[in-house]
XYZ file of C-alpha atoms in Angstrom:
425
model
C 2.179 -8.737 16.850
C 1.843 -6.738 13.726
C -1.467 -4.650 13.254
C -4.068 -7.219 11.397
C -4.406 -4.648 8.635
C -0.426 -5.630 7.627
C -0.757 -9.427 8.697
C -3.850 -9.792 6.157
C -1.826 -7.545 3.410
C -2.558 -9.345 -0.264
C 0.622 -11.092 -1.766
C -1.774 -11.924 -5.315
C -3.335 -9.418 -7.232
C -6.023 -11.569 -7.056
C -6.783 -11.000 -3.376
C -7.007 -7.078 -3.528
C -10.346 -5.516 -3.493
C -11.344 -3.145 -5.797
C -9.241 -0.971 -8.316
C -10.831 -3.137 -11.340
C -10.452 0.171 -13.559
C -6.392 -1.230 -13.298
C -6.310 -4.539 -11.909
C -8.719 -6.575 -14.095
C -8.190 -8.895 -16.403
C -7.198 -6.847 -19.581
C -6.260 -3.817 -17.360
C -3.118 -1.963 -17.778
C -1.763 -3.098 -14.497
C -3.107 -6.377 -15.081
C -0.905 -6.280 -17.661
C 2.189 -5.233 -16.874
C 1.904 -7.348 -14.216
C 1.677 -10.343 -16.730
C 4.733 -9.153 -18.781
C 7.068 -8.500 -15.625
C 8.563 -5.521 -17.284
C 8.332 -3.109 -14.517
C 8.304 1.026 -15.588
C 8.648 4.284 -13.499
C 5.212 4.454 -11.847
C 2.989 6.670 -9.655
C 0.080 5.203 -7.345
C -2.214 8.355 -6.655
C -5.540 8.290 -4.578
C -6.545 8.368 -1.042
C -5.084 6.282 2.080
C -6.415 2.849 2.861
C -7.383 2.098 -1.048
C -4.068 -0.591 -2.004
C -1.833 1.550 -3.485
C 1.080 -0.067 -1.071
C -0.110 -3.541 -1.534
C -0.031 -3.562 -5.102
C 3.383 -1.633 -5.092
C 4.617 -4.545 -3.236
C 2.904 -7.144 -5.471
C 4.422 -5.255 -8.520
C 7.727 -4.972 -6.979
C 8.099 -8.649 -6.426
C 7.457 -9.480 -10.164
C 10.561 -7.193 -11.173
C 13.166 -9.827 -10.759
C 14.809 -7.085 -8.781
C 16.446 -6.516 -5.729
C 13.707 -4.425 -3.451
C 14.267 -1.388 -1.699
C 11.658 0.796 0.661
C 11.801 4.346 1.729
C 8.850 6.267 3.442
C 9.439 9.679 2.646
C 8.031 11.252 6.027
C 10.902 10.283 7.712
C 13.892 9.480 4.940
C 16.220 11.932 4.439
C 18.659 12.591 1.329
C 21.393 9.899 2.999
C 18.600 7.232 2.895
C 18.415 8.189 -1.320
C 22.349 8.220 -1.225
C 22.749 4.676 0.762
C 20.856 3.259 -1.508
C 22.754 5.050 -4.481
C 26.080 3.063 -3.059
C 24.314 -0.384 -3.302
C 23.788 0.038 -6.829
C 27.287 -1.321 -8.021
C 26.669 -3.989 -5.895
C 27.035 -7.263 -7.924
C 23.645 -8.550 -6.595
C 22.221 -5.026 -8.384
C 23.722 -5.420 -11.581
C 19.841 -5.885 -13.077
C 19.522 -2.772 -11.261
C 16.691 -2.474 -8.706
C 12.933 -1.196 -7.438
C 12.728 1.588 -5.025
C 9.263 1.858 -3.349
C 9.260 5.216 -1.885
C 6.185 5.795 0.178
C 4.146 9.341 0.154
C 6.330 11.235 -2.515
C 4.950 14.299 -1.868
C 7.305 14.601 1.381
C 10.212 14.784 -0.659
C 11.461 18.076 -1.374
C 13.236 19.370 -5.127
C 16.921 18.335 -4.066
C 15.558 14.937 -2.669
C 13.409 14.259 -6.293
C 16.009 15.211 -8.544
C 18.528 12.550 -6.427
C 16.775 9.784 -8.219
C 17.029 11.446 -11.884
C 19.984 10.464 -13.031
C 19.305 6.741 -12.055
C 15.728 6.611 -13.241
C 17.359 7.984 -16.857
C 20.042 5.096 -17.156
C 17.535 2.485 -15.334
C 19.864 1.273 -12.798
C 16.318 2.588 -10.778
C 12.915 1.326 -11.212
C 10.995 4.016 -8.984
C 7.246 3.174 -7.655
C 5.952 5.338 -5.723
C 2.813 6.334 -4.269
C 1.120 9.218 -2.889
C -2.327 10.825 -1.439
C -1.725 14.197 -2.858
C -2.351 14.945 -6.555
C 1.274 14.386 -8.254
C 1.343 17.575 -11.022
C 1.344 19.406 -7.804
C 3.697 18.114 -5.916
C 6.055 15.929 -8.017
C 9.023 17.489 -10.042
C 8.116 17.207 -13.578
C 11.207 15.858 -14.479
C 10.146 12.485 -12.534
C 6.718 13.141 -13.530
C 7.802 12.728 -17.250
C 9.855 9.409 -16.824
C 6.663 7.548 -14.910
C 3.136 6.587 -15.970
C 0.582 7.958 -13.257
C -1.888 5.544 -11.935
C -5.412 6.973 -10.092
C -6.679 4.237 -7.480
C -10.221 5.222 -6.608
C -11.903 5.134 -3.064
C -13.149 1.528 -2.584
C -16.797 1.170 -2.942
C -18.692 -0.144 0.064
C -19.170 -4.137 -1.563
C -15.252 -3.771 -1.775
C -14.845 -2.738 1.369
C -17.046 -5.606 3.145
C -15.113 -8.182 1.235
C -11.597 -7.041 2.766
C -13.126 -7.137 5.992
C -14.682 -10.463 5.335
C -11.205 -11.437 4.257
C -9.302 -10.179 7.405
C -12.285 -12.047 9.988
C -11.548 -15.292 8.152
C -7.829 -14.899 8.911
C -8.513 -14.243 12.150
C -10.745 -17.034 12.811
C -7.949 -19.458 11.325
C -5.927 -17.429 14.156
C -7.910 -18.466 16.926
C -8.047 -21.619 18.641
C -11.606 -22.731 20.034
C -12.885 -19.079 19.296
C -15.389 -18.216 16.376
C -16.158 -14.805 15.654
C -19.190 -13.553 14.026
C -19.958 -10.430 12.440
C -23.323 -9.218 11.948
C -24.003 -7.852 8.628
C -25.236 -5.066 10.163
C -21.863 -4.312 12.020
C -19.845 -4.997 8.699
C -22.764 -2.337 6.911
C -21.589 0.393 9.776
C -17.930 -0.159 9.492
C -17.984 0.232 5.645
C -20.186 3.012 5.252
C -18.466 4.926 8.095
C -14.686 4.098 6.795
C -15.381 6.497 3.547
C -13.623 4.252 1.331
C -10.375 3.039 3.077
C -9.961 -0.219 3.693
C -7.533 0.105 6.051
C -9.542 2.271 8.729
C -12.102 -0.556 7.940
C -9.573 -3.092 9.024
C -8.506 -1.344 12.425
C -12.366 -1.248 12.925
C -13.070 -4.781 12.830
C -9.829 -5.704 15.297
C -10.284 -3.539 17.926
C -13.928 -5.223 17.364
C -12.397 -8.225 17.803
C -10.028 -7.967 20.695
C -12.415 -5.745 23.140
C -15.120 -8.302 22.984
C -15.361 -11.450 24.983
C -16.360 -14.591 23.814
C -19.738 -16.128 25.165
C -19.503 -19.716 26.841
C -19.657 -21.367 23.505
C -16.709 -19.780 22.281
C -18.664 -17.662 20.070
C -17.071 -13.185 19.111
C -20.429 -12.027 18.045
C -20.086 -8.305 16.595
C -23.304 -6.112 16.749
C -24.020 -2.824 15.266
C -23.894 -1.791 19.106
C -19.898 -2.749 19.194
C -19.398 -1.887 15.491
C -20.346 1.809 16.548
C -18.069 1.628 19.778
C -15.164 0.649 17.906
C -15.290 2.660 14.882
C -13.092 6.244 14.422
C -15.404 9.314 13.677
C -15.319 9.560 10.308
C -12.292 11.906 9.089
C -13.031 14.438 6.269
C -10.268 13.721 3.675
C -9.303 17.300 3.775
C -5.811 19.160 3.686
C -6.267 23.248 3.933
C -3.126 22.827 1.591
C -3.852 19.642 -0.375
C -5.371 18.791 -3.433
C -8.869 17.938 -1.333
C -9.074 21.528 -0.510
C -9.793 22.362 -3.631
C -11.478 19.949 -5.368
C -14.490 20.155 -2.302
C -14.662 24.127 -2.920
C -14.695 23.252 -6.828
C -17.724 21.256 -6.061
C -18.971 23.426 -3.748
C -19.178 26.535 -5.610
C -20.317 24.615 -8.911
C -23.196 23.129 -7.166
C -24.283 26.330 -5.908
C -23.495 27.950 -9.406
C -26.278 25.038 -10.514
C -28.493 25.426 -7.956
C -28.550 22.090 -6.467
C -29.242 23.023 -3.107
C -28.848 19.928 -1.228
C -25.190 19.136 -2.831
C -24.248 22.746 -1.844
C -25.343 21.738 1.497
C -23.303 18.775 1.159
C -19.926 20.260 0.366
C -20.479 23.278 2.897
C -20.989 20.062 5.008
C -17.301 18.589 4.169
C -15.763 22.281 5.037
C -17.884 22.974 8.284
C -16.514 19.139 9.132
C -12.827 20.255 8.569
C -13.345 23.717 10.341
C -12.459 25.685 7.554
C -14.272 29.001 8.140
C -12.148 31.174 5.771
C -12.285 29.567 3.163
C -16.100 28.936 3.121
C -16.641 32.701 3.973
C -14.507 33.733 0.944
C -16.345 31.768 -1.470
C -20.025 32.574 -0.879
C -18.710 36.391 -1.366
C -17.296 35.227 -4.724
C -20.037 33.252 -5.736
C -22.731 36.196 -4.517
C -20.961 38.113 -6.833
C -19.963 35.815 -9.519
C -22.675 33.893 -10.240
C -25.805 36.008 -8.915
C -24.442 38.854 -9.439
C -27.060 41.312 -11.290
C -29.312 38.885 -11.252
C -30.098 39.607 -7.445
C -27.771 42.414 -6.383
C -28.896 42.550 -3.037
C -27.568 38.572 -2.361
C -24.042 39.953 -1.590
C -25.004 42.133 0.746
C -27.354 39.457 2.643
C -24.657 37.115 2.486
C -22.039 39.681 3.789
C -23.985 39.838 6.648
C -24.631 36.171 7.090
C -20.115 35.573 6.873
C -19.967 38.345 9.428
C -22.367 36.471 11.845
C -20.304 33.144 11.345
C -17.075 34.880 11.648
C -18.663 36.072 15.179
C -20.018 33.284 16.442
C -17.148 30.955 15.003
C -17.770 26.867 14.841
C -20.049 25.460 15.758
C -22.900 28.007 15.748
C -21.395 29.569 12.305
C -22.433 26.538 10.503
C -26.564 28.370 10.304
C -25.626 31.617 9.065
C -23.286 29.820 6.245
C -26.240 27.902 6.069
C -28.556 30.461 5.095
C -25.882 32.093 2.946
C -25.999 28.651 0.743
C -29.653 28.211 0.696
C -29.953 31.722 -0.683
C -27.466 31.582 -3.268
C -28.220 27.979 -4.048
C -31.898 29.174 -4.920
C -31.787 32.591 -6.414
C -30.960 33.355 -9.998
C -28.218 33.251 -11.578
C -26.295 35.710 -13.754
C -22.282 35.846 -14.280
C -22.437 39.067 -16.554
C -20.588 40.989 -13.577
C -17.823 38.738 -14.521
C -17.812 38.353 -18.148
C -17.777 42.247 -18.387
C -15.138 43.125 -15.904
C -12.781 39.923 -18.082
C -14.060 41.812 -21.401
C -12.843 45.094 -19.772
C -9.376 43.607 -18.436
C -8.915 41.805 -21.401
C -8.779 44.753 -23.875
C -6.437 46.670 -21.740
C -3.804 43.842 -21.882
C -3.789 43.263 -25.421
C -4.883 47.003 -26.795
C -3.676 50.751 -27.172
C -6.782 52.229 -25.254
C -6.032 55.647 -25.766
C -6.199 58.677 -24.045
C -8.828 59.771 -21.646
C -11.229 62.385 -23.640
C -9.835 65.600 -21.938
C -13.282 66.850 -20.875
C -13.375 64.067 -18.088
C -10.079 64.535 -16.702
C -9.523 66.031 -13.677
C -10.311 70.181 -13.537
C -10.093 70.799 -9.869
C -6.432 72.500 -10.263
C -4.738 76.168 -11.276
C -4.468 75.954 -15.302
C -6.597 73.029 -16.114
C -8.714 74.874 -18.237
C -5.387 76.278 -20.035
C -4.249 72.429 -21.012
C -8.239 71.616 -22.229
C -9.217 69.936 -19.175
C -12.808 69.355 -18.575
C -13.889 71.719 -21.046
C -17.350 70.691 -22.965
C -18.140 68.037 -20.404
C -21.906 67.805 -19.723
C -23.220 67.466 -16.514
C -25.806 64.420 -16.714
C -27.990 65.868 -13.431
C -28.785 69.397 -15.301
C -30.687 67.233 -18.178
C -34.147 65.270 -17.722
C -33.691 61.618 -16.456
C -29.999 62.485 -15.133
C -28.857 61.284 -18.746
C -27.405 62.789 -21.565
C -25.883 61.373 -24.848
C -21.311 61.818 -24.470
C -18.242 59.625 -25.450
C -17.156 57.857 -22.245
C -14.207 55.691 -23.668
C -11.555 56.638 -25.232
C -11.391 57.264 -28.627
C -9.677 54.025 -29.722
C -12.143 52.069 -28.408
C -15.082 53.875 -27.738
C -17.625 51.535 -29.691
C -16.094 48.329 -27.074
C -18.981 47.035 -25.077
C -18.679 44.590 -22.431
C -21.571 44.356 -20.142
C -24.082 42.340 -21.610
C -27.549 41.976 -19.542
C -28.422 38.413 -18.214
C -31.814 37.061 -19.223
C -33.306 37.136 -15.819
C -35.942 39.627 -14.244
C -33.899 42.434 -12.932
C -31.552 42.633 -15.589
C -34.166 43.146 -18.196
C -35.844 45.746 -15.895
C -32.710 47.266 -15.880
C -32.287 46.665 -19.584
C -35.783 48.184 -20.385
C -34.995 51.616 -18.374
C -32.058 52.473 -19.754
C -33.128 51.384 -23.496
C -36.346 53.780 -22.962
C -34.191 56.235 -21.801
C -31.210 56.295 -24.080
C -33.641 55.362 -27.020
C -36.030 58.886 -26.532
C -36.528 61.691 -28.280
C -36.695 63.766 -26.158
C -33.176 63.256 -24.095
């Protein structure tokens, strides 16, 4: 018997749960859907959201012979097989390859389909959990309209599942199953969105649980919990995920939202990714504290080294207290604007020469080619500071550190302004 989650698969767009931003009356899919022209298209989102249903449902509108390749497993003679059938009499309208997870197709495989995609003898749908301008050649990307399907809300979720019980009950023969709504609250909140892992949920639910003497499944939150898959981070060390979560993560820390920096070091603690977590709170120490509380990289130095040492799951309180720190203290990025400033003008300008008095003087003849001559020694004047051209001449008035308007900046600020501002210097 096939799994319940293919047996219960939508054959109307009007049965498939959520995607309204596309499938609603008046949507674009909607549609083309109504027209029955069929284009070069790219489902995008997460697993267990419809993107195969509705590739099927869209197919079957094409007046077109159908064709299905899963690219985990297909290989270029799959592409070329197909290829072969497309002189075939019963093809002459051309036809609809459905190729499954794109992203598993290398260059050589992609560019296969070009030339019949250009001359529409192929009407390519496919779909794919990675983001496709990273791992689709442009060349497809160009001939096909992209299409983002969204995690499925929790409402969304609980009507599939309501959906695939009913089917099951008209299964059954003097056997009534009942879900609780609490069970059907569990399974949705702890599927993250994907229907699918929702669906697997409710028959293993199901089939491990006996009926009473009245013929009566009854699903509590007790069995819901037994039969439902830890929840799995959506998280590929390689994958678009990866770096949308430490997007998030770092921006929420940047805005000092402590609880969603929690939330995302959360997500990477889940998916084990200790690197990666330990090489962004040293970025962000510097980045966006920075000056504004220099000692933060050095605390949360300390705090990666402990969670580097310990390793999972202990690590997860030092990068803990790393967060919480940088998450509350203030904020400056001027380390970074300067150093770009700095970088910037020595791509795009003729710097100039060192001044010759702070070149290097510690050799035979240096004196003889005018190096280090008149430079002044800031320690033999009062305050350690005296008043000389640092840059080179060409762009000796550049400035690029700018103070941040937070306390020890503008203590810094104020020193060096009293300082550089006196008299008597």
């Amino acid at each position: 018997m096939k799994p319940l989650a293919d047996r219960i698969r939508p054959i109307k767009i009007e049965d498939v749960v959520g995607q309204q931003h596309l499938l609603q009356e008046g949507k674009i899919l909607n549609r083309i859907l109504g027209s029955g022209k069929i284009t070069n298209m790219i489902f995008y989102g997460p697993p267990g959201v419809g993107k195969t249903t509705v590739a099927n449902i869209v197919a079957k509108v094409a007046n077109k012979n159908f064709y299905k390749l899963n690219a985990t497993s297909a290989s270029l003679k799959d592409i070329k097989d197909i290829i072969q059938e497309l002189d075939n009499i019963m093809n002459a309208n051309g036809i609809v390859l459905y190729l499954d997870e794109i992203q598993n197709f290398n260059k050589k495989q992609q560019q296969s389909l070009l030339e019949f995609m250009e001359n529409g003898k192929i009407t390519l749908i496919s779909s794919t959990t990675e983001n496709p301008y990273h791992y689709i050649y442009k060349a497809i990307l160009s001939r096909s309209t992209i299409f983002e399907f969204k995690p499925l809300k929790k409402n969304d979720v609980i009507t599939g599942m309501r959906r695939a019980i009913s089917i099951v009950n008209d299964e059954f023969k003097n056997i009534n199953i009942h879900f609780l709504q609490q069970a059907l609250e569990y399974i949705a909140q702890a599927s993250g969105g994907d229907l699918r892992r929702a669906i697997n949920a409710v028959e293993l639910s199901i089939y491990s649980t006996n009926a009473d003497e009245n013929g009566n499944i009854i699903i509590d939150e007790h069995i819901a919990k037994e039969c439902t898959q830890t929840k799995v981070v959506n998280y590929d060390k390689n994958g678009d995920n990866h770096y949308d979560i430490l997007s998030a993560f770092q921006k929420s820390i940047r805005g000092s939202d402590v609880d969603a920096s929690l939330h995302y070091l959360a997500r990477l603690v889940k998916a084990g990714d200790l690197i990666s977590i330990c090489r962004r709170l040293l970025v962000i120490s510097c980045e966006d504290v920075g000056m504004a509380y220099p000692n933060a990289v050095a605390i949360v130095k300390s705090c990666v080294d402990t969670a580097m040492q310990l390793g999972f799951p202990e690590a997860r309180i030092p990068l803990s207290q790393a967060v919480i720190l940088l998450a509350t203290a203030p904020k400056s990025n001027s380390v970074l604007v300067a150093i770009d400033k700095a970088l910037h003008e020595v791509d795009i300008k003729d710097v100039g020469e060192i001044p010759p008095y702070l070149k290097d003087a510690h050799y035979e003849g240096a004196k003889k080619m005018g190096r280090g001559l008149g430079y002044k020694y800031p320690h033999d004047y009062k305050n350690n500071y005296v008043n000389q051209q640092y840059l080179p001449t060409n762009i000796r008035n550049s400035e690029y550190y700018i103070s941040g308007d937070n306390k020890v900046e503008k203590k810094i600020k104020y020193y060096w302004d009293s300082i550089k501002n006196s008299k008597d210097k």
